[in-house]
GROMACS .gro file of C-alpha atoms in nm:
model
  147
    1UNK     CA    1   8.129  -4.720  -2.025
    2UNK     CA    2   7.783  -4.778  -1.912
    3UNK     CA    3   7.693  -4.396  -1.869
    4UNK     CA    4   7.846  -4.300  -2.239
    5UNK     CA    5   7.645  -4.618  -2.395
    6UNK     CA    6   7.331  -4.458  -2.217
    7UNK     CA    7   7.398  -4.092  -2.324
    8UNK     CA    8   7.454  -4.224  -2.691
    9UNK     CA    9   7.117  -4.416  -2.693
   10UNK     CA   10   6.917  -4.119  -2.526
   11UNK     CA   11   7.081  -3.858  -2.778
   12UNK     CA   12   6.995  -4.102  -3.107
   13UNK     CA   13   6.623  -4.126  -2.970
   14UNK     CA   14   6.615  -3.751  -2.950
   15UNK     CA   15   6.748  -3.740  -3.290
   16UNK     CA   16   6.509  -3.990  -3.426
   17UNK     CA   17   6.219  -3.805  -3.295
   18UNK     CA   18   6.321  -3.482  -3.426
   19UNK     CA   19   6.356  -3.640  -3.801
   20UNK     CA   20   6.015  -3.770  -3.736
   21UNK     CA   21   5.849  -3.494  -3.628
   22UNK     CA   22   6.013  -3.306  -3.931
   23UNK     CA   23   5.899  -3.545  -4.172
   24UNK     CA   24   5.555  -3.521  -4.067
   25UNK     CA   25   5.520  -3.119  -4.134
   26UNK     CA   26   5.532  -3.090  -4.501
   27UNK     CA   27   5.451  -2.836  -4.775
   28UNK     CA   28   5.123  -2.918  -4.963
   29UNK     CA   29   4.954  -2.786  -5.315
   30UNK     CA   30   4.705  -2.516  -5.186
   31UNK     CA   31   4.449  -2.764  -5.363
   32UNK     CA   32   4.504  -2.993  -5.030
   33UNK     CA   33   4.377  -2.718  -4.793
   34UNK     CA   34   4.033  -2.763  -4.638
   35UNK     CA   35   3.742  -2.603  -4.835
   36UNK     CA   36   3.681  -2.398  -4.505
   37UNK     CA   37   4.039  -2.255  -4.510
   38UNK     CA   38   4.041  -2.190  -4.874
   39UNK     CA   39   3.670  -1.975  -4.831
   40UNK     CA   40   3.808  -1.797  -4.512
   41UNK     CA   41   4.137  -1.676  -4.738
   42UNK     CA   42   3.918  -1.563  -5.056
   43UNK     CA   43   3.681  -1.397  -4.820
   44UNK     CA   44   3.911  -1.212  -4.606
   45UNK     CA   45   4.204  -1.154  -4.813
   46UNK     CA   46   4.063  -1.108  -5.164
   47UNK     CA   47   4.343  -1.124  -5.454
   48UNK     CA   48   4.608  -1.213  -5.218
   49UNK     CA   49   4.812  -1.526  -5.361
   50UNK     CA   50   4.913  -1.804  -5.142
   51UNK     CA   51   5.311  -1.800  -5.112
   52UNK     CA   52   5.288  -2.176  -4.951
   53UNK     CA   53   5.079  -2.396  -4.744
   54UNK     CA   54   5.205  -2.655  -4.496
   55UNK     CA   55   5.042  -2.953  -4.313
   56UNK     CA   56   5.156  -2.956  -3.968
   57UNK     CA   57   5.117  -3.237  -3.689
   58UNK     CA   58   5.148  -3.074  -3.378
   59UNK     CA   59   5.112  -3.259  -3.035
   60UNK     CA   60   4.958  -3.513  -3.283
   61UNK     CA   61   4.687  -3.271  -3.406
   62UNK     CA   62   4.656  -3.193  -3.756
   63UNK     CA   63   4.678  -2.823  -3.860
   64UNK     CA   64   4.733  -2.611  -4.182
   65UNK     CA   65   4.974  -2.313  -4.179
   66UNK     CA   66   4.930  -2.065  -4.486
   67UNK     CA   67   5.162  -1.783  -4.572
   68UNK     CA   68   5.013  -1.518  -4.818
   69UNK     CA   69   5.218  -1.308  -5.054
   70UNK     CA   70   5.202  -0.999  -4.850
   71UNK     CA   71   5.330  -1.196  -4.552
   72UNK     CA   72   5.017  -1.259  -4.370
   73UNK     CA   73   5.021  -1.589  -4.167
   74UNK     CA   74   4.727  -1.816  -4.116
   75UNK     CA   75   4.679  -2.119  -3.919
   76UNK     CA   76   4.388  -2.347  -3.935
   77UNK     CA   77   4.267  -2.675  -3.763
   78UNK     CA   78   4.203  -3.002  -3.928
   79UNK     CA   79   3.851  -2.879  -4.033
   80UNK     CA   80   3.986  -2.546  -4.201
   81UNK     CA   81   3.887  -2.314  -3.919
   82UNK     CA   82   4.095  -2.055  -3.802
   83UNK     CA   83   4.331  -2.047  -3.523
   84UNK     CA   84   4.558  -1.773  -3.574
   85UNK     CA   85   4.555  -1.468  -3.798
   86UNK     CA   86   4.853  -1.258  -3.802
   87UNK     CA   87   4.866  -0.955  -4.017
   88UNK     CA   88   5.238  -0.866  -3.932
   89UNK     CA   89   5.194  -0.472  -3.939
   90UNK     CA   90   4.826  -0.458  -4.067
   91UNK     CA   91   4.520  -0.453  -3.869
   92UNK     CA   92   4.333  -0.786  -3.849
   93UNK     CA   93   4.003  -0.782  -4.039
   94UNK     CA   94   3.764  -0.629  -3.754
   95UNK     CA   95   3.496  -0.875  -3.786
   96UNK     CA   96   3.750  -1.156  -3.676
   97UNK     CA   97   3.793  -1.011  -3.363
   98UNK     CA   98   3.523  -1.055  -3.084
   99UNK     CA   99   3.329  -0.731  -2.984
  100UNK     CA  100   3.462  -0.739  -2.632
  101UNK     CA  101   3.818  -0.735  -2.722
  102UNK     CA  102   3.751  -0.474  -2.964
  103UNK     CA  103   3.583  -0.243  -2.714
  104UNK     CA  104   3.833  -0.292  -2.482
  105UNK     CA  105   4.126  -0.219  -2.724
  106UNK     CA  106   3.930   0.101  -2.848
  107UNK     CA  107   3.899   0.225  -2.513
  108UNK     CA  108   4.204   0.116  -2.358
  109UNK     CA  109   4.468   0.196  -2.648
  110UNK     CA  110   4.302   0.431  -2.856
  111UNK     CA  111   4.488   0.467  -3.206
  112UNK     CA  112   4.648   0.142  -3.191
  113UNK     CA  113   4.540  -0.186  -3.409
  114UNK     CA  114   4.521  -0.546  -3.339
  115UNK     CA  115   4.762  -0.705  -3.581
  116UNK     CA  116   4.764  -1.052  -3.479
  117UNK     CA  117   4.477  -1.279  -3.316
  118UNK     CA  118   4.527  -1.616  -3.180
  119UNK     CA  119   4.241  -1.842  -3.042
  120UNK     CA  120   4.404  -2.034  -2.746
  121UNK     CA  121   4.224  -2.316  -2.509
  122UNK     CA  122   4.186  -2.025  -2.226
  123UNK     CA  123   4.042  -1.775  -2.479
  124UNK     CA  124   4.228  -1.537  -2.705
  125UNK     CA  125   4.580  -1.387  -2.731
  126UNK     CA  126   4.633  -1.063  -2.940
  127UNK     CA  127   4.878  -0.840  -3.014
  128UNK     CA  128   4.883  -0.474  -3.082
  129UNK     CA  129   5.047  -0.240  -3.299
  130UNK     CA  130   5.238  -0.108  -3.037
  131UNK     CA  131   5.379  -0.448  -2.958
  132UNK     CA  132   5.175  -0.531  -2.642
  133UNK     CA  133   5.026  -0.865  -2.606
  134UNK     CA  134   4.698  -0.913  -2.414
  135UNK     CA  135   4.563  -1.216  -2.326
  136UNK     CA  136   4.149  -1.234  -2.277
  137UNK     CA  137   3.979  -1.555  -2.124
  138UNK     CA  138   3.653  -1.671  -2.256
  139UNK     CA  139   3.429  -1.484  -2.064
  140UNK     CA  140   3.615  -1.175  -2.196
  141UNK     CA  141   3.822  -1.097  -1.899
  142UNK     CA  142   4.181  -0.940  -1.948
  143UNK     CA  143   4.407  -1.145  -1.748
  144UNK     CA  144   4.741  -1.102  -1.866
  145UNK     CA  145   4.978  -0.810  -2.042
  146UNK     CA  146   5.324  -0.870  -2.206
  147UNK     CA  147   5.524  -0.621  -2.360
   0.00000   0.00000   0.00000
């Protein structure tokens, strides 16, 4: 009897945490995006409409997720600085890619495009049009490749 009560209590706690997490992620009007995020979108993806904007709380940190009408997904930190640009099948705007990454990709994978770039604590994670995922540290050194 004690085990089943303990199990049910644990299950209830997990469900409540899941519901509370869901409640913290919500769709917001685009006017509630930080000004820096809106400026980034207008500068890098002019003429693209916003399908939705969402405010997320990931591990206690406020973040914003934006989906454009053409399918591009953008993630921003609480100040509106981009964290991730996922252009699906199109190239990420070249000026968003650090030179050391662009040079490496051009030399090692000619004819491929960087379709996703994600800022990470260790550096950058990118995805190429050939589905390879490359990870670079902050010093520009490639340290992992996933296919």
